[in-house]
Coordinates of C-alpha atoms and ligand atoms in Angstrom, one line a residue:
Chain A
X1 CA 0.0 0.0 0.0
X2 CA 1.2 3.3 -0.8
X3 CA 1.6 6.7 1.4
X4 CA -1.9 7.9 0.0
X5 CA -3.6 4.9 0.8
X6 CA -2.2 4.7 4.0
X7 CA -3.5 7.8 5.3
X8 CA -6.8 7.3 3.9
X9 CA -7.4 3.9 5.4
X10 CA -5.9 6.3 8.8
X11 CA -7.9 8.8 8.3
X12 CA -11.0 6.0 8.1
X13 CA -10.3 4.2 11.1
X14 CA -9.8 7.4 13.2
X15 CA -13.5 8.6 13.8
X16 CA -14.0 4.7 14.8
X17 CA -10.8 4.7 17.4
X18 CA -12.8 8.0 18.4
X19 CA -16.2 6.4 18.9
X20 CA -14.7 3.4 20.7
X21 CA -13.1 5.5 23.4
X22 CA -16.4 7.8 23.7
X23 CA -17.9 4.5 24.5
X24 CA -15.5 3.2 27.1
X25 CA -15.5 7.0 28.4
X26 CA -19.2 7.0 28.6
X27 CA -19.6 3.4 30.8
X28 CA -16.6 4.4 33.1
X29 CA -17.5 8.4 33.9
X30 CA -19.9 7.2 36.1
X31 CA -22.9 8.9 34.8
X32 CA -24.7 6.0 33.3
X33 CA -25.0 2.6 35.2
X34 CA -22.5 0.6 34.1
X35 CA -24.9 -2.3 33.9
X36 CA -26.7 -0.4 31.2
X37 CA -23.7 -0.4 28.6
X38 CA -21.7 -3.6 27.8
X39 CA -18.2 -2.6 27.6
X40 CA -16.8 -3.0 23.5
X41 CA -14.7 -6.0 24.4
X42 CA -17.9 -7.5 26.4
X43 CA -19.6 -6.9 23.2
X44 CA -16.9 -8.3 20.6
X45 CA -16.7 -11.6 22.9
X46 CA -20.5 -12.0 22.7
X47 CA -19.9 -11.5 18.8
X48 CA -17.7 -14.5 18.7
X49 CA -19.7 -16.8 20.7
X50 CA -22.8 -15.9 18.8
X51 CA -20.9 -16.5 15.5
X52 CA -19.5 -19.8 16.6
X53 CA -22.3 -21.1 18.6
X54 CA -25.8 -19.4 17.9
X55 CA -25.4 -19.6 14.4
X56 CA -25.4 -15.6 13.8
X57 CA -24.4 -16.2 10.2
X58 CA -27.3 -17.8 9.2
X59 CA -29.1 -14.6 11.1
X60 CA -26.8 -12.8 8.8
X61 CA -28.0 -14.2 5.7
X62 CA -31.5 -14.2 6.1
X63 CA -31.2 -10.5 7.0
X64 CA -29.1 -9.9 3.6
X65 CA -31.5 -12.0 1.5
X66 CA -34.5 -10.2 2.6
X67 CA -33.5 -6.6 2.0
X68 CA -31.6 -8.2 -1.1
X69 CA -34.9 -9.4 -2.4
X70 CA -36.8 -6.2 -0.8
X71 CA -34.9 -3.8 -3.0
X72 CA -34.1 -5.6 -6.1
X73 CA -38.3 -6.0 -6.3
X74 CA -38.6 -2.7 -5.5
X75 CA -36.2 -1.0 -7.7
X76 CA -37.5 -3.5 -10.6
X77 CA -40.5 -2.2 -10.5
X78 CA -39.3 1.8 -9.3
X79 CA -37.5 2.1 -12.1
X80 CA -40.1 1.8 -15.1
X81 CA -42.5 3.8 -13.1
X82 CA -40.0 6.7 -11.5
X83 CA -39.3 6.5 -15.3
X84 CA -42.8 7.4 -16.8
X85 CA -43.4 9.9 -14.1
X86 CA -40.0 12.2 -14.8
X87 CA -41.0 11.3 -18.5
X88 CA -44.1 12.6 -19.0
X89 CA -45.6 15.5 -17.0
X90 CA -49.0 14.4 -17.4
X91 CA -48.2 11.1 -15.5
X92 CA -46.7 13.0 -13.0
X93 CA -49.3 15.7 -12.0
X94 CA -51.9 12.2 -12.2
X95 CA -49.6 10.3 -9.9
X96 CA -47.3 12.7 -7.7
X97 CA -49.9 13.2 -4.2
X98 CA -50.4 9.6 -4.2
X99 CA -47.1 8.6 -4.1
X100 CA -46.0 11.4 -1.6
X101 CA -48.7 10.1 0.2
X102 CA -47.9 6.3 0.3
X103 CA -44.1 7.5 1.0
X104 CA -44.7 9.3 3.5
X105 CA -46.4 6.3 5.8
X106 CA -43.9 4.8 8.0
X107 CA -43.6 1.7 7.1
X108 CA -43.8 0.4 10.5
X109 CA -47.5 1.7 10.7
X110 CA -48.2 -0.7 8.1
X111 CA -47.4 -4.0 10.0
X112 CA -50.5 -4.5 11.3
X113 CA -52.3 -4.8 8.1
X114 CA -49.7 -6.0 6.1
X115 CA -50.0 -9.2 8.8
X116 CA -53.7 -9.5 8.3
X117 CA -53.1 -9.2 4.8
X118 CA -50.4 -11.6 4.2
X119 CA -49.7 -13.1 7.3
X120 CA -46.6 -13.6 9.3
X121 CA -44.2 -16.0 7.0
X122 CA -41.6 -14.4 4.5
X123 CA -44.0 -12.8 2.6
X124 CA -45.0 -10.1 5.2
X125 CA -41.2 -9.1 5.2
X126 CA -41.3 -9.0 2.2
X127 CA -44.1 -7.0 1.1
X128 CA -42.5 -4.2 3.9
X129 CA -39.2 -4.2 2.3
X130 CA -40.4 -3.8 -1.3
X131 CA -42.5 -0.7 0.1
X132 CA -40.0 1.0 1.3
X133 CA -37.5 0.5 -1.1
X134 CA -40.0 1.0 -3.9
X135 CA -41.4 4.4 -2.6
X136 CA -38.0 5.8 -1.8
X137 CA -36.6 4.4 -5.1
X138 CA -39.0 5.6 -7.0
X139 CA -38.9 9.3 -6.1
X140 CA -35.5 9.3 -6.6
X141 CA -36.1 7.9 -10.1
X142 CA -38.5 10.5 -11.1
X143 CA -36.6 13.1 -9.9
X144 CA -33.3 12.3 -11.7
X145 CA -35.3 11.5 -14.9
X146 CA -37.2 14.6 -15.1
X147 CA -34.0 16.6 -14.9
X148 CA -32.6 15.2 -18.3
X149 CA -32.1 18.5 -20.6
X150 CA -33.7 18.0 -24.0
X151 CA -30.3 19.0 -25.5
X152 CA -29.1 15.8 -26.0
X153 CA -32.2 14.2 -27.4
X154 CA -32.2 16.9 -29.6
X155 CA -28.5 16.1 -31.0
X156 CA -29.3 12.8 -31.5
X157 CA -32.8 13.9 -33.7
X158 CA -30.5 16.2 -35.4
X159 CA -28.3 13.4 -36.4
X160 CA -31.6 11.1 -37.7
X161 CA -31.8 9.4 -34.4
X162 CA -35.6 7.7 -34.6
X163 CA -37.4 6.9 -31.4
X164 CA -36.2 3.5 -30.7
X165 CA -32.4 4.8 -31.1
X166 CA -33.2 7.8 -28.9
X167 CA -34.0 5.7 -26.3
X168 CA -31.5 3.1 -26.8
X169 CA -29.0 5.6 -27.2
X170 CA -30.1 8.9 -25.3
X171 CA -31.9 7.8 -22.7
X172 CA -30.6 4.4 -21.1
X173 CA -27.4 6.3 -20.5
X174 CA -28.8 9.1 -18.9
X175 CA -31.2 7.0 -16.7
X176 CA -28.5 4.9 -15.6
X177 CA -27.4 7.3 -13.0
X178 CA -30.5 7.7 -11.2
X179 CA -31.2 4.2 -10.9
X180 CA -27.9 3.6 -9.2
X181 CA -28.7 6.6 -7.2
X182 CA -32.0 4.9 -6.5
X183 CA -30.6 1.2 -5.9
X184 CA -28.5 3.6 -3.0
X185 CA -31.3 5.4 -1.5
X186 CA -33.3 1.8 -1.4
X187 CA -30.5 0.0 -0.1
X188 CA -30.0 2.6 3.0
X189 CA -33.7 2.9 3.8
X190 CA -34.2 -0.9 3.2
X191 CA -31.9 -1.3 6.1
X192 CA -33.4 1.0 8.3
X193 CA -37.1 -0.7 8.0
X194 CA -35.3 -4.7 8.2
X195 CA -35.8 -4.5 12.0
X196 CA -39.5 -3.4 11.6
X197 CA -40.1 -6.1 9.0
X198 CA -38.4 -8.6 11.5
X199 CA -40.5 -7.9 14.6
X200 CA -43.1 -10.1 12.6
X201 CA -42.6 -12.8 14.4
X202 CA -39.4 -13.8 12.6
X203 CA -37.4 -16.9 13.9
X204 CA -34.1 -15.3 12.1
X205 CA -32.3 -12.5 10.9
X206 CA -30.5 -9.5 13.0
X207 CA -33.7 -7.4 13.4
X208 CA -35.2 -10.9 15.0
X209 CA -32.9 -11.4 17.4
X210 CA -32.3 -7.5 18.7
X211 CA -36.1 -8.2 18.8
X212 CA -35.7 -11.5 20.9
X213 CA -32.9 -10.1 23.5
X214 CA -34.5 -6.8 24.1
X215 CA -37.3 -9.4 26.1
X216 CA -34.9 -10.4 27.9
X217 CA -32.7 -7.3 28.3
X218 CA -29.4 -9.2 26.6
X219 CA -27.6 -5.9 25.8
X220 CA -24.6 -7.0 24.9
X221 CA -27.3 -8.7 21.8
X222 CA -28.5 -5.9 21.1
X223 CA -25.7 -4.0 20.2
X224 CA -24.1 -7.0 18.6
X225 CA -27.3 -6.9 16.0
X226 CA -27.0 -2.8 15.9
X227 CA -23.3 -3.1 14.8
X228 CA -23.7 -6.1 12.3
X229 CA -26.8 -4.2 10.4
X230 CA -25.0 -1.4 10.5
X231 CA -21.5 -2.8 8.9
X232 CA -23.6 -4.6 6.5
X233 CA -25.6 -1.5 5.0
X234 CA -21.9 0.1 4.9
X235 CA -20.2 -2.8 3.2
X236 CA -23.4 -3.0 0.2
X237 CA -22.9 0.7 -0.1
X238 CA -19.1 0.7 -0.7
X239 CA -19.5 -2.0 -3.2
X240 CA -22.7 0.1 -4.7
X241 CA -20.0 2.7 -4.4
X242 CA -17.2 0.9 -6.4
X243 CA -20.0 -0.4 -9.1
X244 CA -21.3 2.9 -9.8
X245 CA -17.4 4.4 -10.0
X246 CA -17.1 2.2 -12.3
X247 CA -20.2 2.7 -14.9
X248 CA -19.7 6.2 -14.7
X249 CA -16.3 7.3 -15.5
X250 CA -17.6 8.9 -17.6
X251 CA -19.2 11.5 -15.2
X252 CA -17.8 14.8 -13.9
X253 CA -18.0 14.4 -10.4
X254 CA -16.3 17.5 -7.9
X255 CA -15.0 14.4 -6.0
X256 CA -13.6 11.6 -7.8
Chain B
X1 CA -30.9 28.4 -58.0
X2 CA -33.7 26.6 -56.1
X3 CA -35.1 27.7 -52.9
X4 CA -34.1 25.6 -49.8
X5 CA -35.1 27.1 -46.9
X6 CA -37.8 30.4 -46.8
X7 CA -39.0 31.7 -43.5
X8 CA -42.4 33.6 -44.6
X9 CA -43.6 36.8 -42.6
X10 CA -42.6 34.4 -39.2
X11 CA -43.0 35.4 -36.0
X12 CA -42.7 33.6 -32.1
X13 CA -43.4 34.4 -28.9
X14 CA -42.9 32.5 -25.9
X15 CA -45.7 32.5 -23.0
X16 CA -43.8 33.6 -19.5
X17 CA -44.9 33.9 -16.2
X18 CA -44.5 38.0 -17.0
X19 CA -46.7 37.7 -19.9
X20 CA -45.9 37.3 -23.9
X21 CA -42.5 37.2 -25.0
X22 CA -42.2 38.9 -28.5
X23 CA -38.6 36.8 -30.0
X24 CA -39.5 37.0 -34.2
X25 CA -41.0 39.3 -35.5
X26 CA -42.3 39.2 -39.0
X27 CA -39.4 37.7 -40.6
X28 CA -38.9 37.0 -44.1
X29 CA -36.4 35.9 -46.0
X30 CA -35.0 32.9 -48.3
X31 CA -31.9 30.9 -48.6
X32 CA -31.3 29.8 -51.7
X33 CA -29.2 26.0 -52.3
X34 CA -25.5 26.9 -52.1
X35 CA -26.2 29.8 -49.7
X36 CA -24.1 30.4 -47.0
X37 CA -26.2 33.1 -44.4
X38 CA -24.6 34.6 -41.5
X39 CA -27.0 35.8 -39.0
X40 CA -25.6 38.9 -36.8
X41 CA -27.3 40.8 -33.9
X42 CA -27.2 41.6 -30.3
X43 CA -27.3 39.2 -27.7
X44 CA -30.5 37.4 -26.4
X45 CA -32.3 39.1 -29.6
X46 CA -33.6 35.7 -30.8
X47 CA -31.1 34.5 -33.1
X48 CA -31.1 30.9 -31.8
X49 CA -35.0 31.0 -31.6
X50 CA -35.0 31.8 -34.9
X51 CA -32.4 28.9 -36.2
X52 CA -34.5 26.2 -34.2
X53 CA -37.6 26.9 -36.0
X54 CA -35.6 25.5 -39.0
X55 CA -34.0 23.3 -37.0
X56 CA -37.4 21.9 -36.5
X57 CA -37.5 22.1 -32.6
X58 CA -39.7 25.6 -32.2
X59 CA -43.0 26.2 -34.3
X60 CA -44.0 29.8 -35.4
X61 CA -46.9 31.4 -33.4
X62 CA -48.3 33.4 -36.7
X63 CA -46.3 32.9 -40.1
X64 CA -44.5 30.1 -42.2
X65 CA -41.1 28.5 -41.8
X66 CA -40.4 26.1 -45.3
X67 CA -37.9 23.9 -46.0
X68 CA -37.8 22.4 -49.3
X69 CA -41.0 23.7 -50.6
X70 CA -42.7 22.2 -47.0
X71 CA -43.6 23.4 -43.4
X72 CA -40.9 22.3 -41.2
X73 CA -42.1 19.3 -38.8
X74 CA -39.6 18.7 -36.7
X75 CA -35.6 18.1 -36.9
X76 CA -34.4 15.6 -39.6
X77 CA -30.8 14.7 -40.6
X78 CA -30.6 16.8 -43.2
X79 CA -30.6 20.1 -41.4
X80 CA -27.4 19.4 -39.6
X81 CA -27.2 21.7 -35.8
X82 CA -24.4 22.4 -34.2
X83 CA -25.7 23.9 -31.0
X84 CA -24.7 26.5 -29.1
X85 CA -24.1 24.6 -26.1
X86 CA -22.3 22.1 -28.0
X87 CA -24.3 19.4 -26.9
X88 CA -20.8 16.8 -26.4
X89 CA -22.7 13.6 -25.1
X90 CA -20.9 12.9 -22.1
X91 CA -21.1 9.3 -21.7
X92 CA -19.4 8.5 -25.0
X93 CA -15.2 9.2 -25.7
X94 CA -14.6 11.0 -28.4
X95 CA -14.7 9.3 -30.8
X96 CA -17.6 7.3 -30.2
X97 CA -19.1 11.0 -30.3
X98 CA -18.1 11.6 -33.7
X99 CA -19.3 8.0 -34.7
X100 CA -22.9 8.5 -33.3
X101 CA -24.4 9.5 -36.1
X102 CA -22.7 7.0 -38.5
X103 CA -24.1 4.5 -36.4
X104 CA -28.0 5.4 -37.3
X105 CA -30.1 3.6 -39.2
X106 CA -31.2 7.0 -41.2
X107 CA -27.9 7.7 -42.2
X108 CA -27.1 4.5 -44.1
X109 CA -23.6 4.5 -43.1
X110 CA -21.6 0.7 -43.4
X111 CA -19.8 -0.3 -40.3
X112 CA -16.7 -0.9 -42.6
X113 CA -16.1 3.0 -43.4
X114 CA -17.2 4.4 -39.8
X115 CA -13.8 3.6 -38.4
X116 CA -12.2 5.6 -41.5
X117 CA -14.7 8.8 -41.1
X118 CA -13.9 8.9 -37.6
X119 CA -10.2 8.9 -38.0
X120 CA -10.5 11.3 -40.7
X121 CA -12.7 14.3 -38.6
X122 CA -10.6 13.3 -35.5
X123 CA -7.8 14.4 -38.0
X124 CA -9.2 17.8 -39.2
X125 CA -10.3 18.9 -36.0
X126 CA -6.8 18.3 -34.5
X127 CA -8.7 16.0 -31.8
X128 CA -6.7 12.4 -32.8
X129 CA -4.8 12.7 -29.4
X130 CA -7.9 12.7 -27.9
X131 CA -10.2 9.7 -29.6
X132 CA -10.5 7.5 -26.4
X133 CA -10.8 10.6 -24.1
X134 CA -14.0 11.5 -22.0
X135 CA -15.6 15.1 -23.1
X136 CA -15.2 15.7 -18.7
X137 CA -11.2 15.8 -19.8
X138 CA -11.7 17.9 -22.9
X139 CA -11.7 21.8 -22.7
X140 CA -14.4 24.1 -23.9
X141 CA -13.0 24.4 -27.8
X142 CA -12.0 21.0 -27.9
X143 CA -16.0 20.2 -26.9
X144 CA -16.5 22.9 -29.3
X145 CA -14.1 21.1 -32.2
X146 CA -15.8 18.0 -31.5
X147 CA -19.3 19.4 -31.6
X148 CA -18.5 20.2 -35.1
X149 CA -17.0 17.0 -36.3
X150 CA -19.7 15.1 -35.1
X151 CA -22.3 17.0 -37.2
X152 CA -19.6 17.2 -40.6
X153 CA -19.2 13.0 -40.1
X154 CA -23.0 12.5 -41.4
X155 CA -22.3 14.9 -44.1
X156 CA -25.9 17.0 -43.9
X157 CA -26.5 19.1 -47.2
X158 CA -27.9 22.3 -45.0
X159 CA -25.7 23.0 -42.0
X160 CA -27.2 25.3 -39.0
X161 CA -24.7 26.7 -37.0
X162 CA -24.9 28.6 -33.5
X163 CA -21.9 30.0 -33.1
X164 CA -19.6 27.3 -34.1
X165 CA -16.6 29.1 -33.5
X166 CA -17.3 30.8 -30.3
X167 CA -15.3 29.6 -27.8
X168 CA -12.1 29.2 -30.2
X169 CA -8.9 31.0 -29.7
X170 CA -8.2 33.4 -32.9
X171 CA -5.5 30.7 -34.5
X172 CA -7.9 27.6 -33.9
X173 CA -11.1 29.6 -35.1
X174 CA -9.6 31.3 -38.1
X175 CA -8.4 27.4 -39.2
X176 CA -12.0 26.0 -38.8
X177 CA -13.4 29.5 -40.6
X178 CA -10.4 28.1 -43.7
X179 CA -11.8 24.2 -42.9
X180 CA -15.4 25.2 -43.4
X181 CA -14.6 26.8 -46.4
X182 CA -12.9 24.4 -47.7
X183 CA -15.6 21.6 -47.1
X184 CA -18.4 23.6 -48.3
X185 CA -16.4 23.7 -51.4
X186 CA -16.0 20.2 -51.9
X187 CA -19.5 19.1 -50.8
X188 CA -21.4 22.1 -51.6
X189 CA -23.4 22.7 -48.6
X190 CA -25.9 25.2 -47.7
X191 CA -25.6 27.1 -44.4
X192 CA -27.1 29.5 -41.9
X193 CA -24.3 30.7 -39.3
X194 CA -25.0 32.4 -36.4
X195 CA -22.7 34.8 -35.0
X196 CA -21.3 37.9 -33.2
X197 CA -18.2 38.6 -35.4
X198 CA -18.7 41.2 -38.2
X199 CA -15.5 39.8 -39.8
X200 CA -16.3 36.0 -39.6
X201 CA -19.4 37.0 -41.1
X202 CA -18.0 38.5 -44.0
X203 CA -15.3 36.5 -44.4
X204 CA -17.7 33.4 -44.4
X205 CA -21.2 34.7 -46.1
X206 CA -22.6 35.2 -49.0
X207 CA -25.6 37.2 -47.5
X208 CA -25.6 38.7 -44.1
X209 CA -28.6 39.2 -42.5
X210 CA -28.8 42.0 -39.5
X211 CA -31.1 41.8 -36.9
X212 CA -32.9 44.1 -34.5
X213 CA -32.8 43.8 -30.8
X214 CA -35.6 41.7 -29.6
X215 CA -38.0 40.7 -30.6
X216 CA -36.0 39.9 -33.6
X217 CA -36.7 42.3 -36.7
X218 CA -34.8 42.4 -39.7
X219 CA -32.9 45.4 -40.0
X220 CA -30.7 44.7 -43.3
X221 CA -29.8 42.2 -45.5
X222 CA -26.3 42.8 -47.2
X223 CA -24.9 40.9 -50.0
X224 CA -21.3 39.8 -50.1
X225 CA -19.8 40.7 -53.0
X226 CA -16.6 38.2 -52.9
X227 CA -16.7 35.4 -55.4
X228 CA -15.9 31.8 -53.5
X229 CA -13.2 30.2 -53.1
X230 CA -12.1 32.6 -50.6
X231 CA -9.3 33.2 -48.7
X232 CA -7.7 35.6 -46.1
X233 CA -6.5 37.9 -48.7
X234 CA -9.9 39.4 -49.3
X235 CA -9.8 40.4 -45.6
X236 CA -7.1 43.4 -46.8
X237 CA -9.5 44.2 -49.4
X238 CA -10.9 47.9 -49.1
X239 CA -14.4 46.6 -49.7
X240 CA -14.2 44.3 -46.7
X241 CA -13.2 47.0 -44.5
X242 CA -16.5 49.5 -45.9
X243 CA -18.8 46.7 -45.3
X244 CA -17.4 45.7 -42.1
X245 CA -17.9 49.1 -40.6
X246 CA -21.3 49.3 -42.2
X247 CA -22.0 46.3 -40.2
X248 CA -20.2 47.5 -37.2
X249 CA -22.6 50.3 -36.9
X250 CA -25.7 48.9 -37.2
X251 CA -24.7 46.2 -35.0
X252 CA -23.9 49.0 -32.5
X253 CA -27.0 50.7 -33.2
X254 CA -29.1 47.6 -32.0
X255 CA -27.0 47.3 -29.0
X256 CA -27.7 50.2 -27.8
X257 CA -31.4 49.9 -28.6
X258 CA -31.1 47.0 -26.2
X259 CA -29.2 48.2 -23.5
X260 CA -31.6 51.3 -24.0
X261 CA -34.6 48.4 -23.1
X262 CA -32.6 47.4 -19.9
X263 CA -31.6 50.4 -18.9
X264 CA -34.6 50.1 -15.9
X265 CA -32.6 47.0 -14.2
X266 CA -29.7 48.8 -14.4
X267 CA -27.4 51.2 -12.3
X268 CA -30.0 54.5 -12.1
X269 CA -30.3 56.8 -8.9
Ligands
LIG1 N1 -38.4 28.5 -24.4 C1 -38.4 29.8 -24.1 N2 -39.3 30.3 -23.2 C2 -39.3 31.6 -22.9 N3 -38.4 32.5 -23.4 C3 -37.4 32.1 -24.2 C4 -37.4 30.7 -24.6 N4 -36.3 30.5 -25.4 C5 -35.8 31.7 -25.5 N5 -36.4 32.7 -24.8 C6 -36.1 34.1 -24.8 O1 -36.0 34.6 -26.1 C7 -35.0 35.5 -26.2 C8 -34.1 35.2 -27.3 O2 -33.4 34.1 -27.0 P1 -32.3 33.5 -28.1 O3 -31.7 32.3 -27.4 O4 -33.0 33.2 -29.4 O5 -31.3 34.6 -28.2 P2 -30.0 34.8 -29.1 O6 -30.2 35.8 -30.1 O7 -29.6 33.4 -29.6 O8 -28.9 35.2 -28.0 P3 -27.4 34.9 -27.9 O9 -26.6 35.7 -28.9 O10 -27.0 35.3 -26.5 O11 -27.2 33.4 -28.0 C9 -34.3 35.6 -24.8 O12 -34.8 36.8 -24.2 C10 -34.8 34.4 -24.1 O13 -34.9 34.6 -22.8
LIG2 MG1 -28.2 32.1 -29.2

């Protein structure tokens, strides 16, 4: 590794080092009862013996696969609609309340229904996660769509472009942007609404058992699932981050 | 000489949250095949309205705007643009840029002789060092340069061009002013240029048409009298010097009369 990377990585790993010793400073100052806050080595041991022995891998992976499967339904289906909403104006002035109005439901408030609707098995999670990344995808989609200048469509007619090439051309380029800036947006609030989705009686996943040891106040649990979600979500946003570096070198970004 | 283009008693005005915009107003005039029309007047006077009505992307509010014989319907590859804002389509190098248009169906162009069109315009426009570059890495003549190429490659018969040289240094734009010259002698093109130098117009043009601050009135329309092919020489002429500070003047006339129009928004006690 060279100097620059070095320093980078340093640069990283400082606000954690920071955080870490705000943590031990907060359990020993003696404001807080110590019982209250599992020390960060307590916490990294429990890690361990959950990994080894409770099997949090497979808690892991059914988290991952469920907001996997959440967003890539959601974003499937995000994408051709955010697409005909920014598209056509029409579409949008039709469809814009009612989709402010649906995003703007927590998705939480909807477990209730969702489990007399479609009970308490996969497909509840499911339906949760697709909502939310769908609503939050698809905003994001229309948005970025409806900003595309004319300009370019109007090189390519100048150069005999026909419909089909416009869009083949023109417009699949320009959309691919927003839909990577959608896949993000769906990915982060996916995430945030696993837990919810997971307090339907799930037997796995992290939100499931944060869910289980907060009945019986196993903190050092708890902040073993907070962690996990939250290096998770960071590690599918890097790569997001690295995938989207890489179909858009093209783009002029202030920060490369 | 046949009529290509005619733009019959046209005018446009654009709906604004302050009410009607008057941009053209009763315009007529016609460009013959073979024409080369430079269009000079103050800024923001509706110049560039008035090209994308040909251009096929604005309609007239009262008035007719013709090409070949028929109401312009919308843009068509044989009314080649180079825009103003260049246009450079970001997510393709350059070269893939200049290739664009070769690889549409409309212009009939076989995959074997797109690779030797590219390399040739990649050539003229001094851009060969550049073929696998972004446009993000490029700089604003180079975007310019390449704005150009990309519309010569598919070889339209009637070129529109906003400003093509604009953002040129004096070296670079007086060799694409030579280049142009040179192609339209070779392929015989027809071509309305827009632009804000009395001496690229002259230089360029066989008709030079003036027009008023906005809305967009015509105030003159001077015939060139230098026989193509031209070159620099005729810019020592005594002729070109008359004309040019006929030009000059009522160029500077129409300025005024606009900055006369602002003068409200302006510095006043
Ligand atoms: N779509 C539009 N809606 C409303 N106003 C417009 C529109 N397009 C142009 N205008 C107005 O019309 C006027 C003329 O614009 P135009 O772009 O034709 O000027 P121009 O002569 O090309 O100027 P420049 O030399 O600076 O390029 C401007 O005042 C502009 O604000
Ligand atoms: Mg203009």
């Amino acid at each position: 590794m060279n100097g620059a990377g070095l320093r980078r990585l340093g640069l990283g790993l400082i606000p954690w080092i920071g955080a870490i010793l705000l943590w031990y400073t907060v359990r020993w100052s003696g404001f807080v009862n110590v019982s209250l806050i599992p020390a960060p080595h307590q916490v990294a041991a429990k890690f361990f013996e959950l990994l080894t022995r409770e099997g949090l891998l497979i808690d892991v992976f059914a988290s991952t696969r469920r907001v996997f499967l959440g967003v890539a339904l959601g974003i499937l289906v995000a994408v051709p609609v955010g697409f005909l909403l920014g598209w056509y104006r029409p579409a949008r002035t039709f469809a814009d309340p009612m989709i402010n109005f649906f995003r703007a439901l927590p998705p939480i408030a909807l477990i209730p229904l969702v489990i007399v609707y479609f009970g308490v098995d996969e497909l509840a999670k499911l339906v949760i996660l697709f909502y939310a990344s769908f609503f939050s995808g698809v905003i994001v989609m229309y948005e970025g769509v409806s900003q595309i200048t004319p300009l370019y469509i109007r090189v390519a007619q100048t150069l005999g472009a026909n419909q089909a090439e416009i869009f083949r051309k023109v417009i699949i380029p320009l959309t691919v942007p927003h839909i990577l800036t959608a896949l993000r947006v769906a990915l982060g609030v996916a995430w945030a609404t696993l837990v919810a989705s997971e307090l339907i009686a799930a037997q796995r996943g992290l939100g499931a058992m944060i869910q289980n040891a907060s009945t019986y106040f196993l903190l050092d649990v708890i902040y073993v699932g907070i962690i996990c979600i939250g290096l998770i979500a960071l590690i599918m946003d890097l790569i997001l981050r690295k995938v989207t570096a890489r179909l858009l070198v093209w783009q002029d970004r202030a920060i490369a | 000489m046949s009529t290509r283009a005619q733009f019959d008693k046209v005018s446009l005005s654009f709906e604004t949250p302050k009410g009607r915009l008057n941009v053209v107003e009763d315009v007529s005039y016609d460009i013959n095949d073979g024409d080369f029309i430079a269009v000079i007047g103050p800024s923001g006077c509706g110049k560039t309205t008035m090209m994308s009505m040909l251009a096929g992307f604005q309609k007239p509010t009262t008035g007719k705007v013709l090409f070949d014989g028929r109401p312009v319907a919308g843009p068509g590859p044989e009314r080649g643009v180079i825009f103003q804002e260049y246009g450079v389509f970001p997510w393709l190098t350059v070269k893939q840029n200049i290739a664009f248009g070769l690889t549409l169906n409309a212009n009939h162009v076989p995959t074997a002789e797109r690779d030797a069109i590219c390399e040739h315009y990649l050539g003229l426009m001094g851009l060969s060092d550049f073929a696998n570059s972004w446009p993000k890495h490029l700089s604003g003549g180079m975007r310019q340069r390449l704005a150009i190429a990309r519309a010569y490659a598919v070889k339209p018969q009637f070129l529109l061009m906003d400003e093509p040289f604009g953002a040129l240094d004096a070296q670079t734009r007086s060799n694409m002013q030579n280049l142009l010259l040179k192609v339209l002698e070779t392929e015989g093109k027809t071509v309305m240029l827009i632009t804000h130098s009395v001496e690229e117009a002259i230089y360029l043009a066989s008709r030079i048409v003036v027009v008023t601050a906005r809305p967009a009135r015509i105030k003159e329309i001077i015939d060139v009298p230098f026989a193509y092919p031209r070159d620099e020489s005729i810019q020592e002429r005594p002729e070109f010097a008359e004309l040019r500070s006929h030009i000059r003047q009522l160029v500077m006339d129409e300025y005024r009369a606009q900055q006369a129009q602002m003068r409200p928004v302006s510095f006043s006690e």
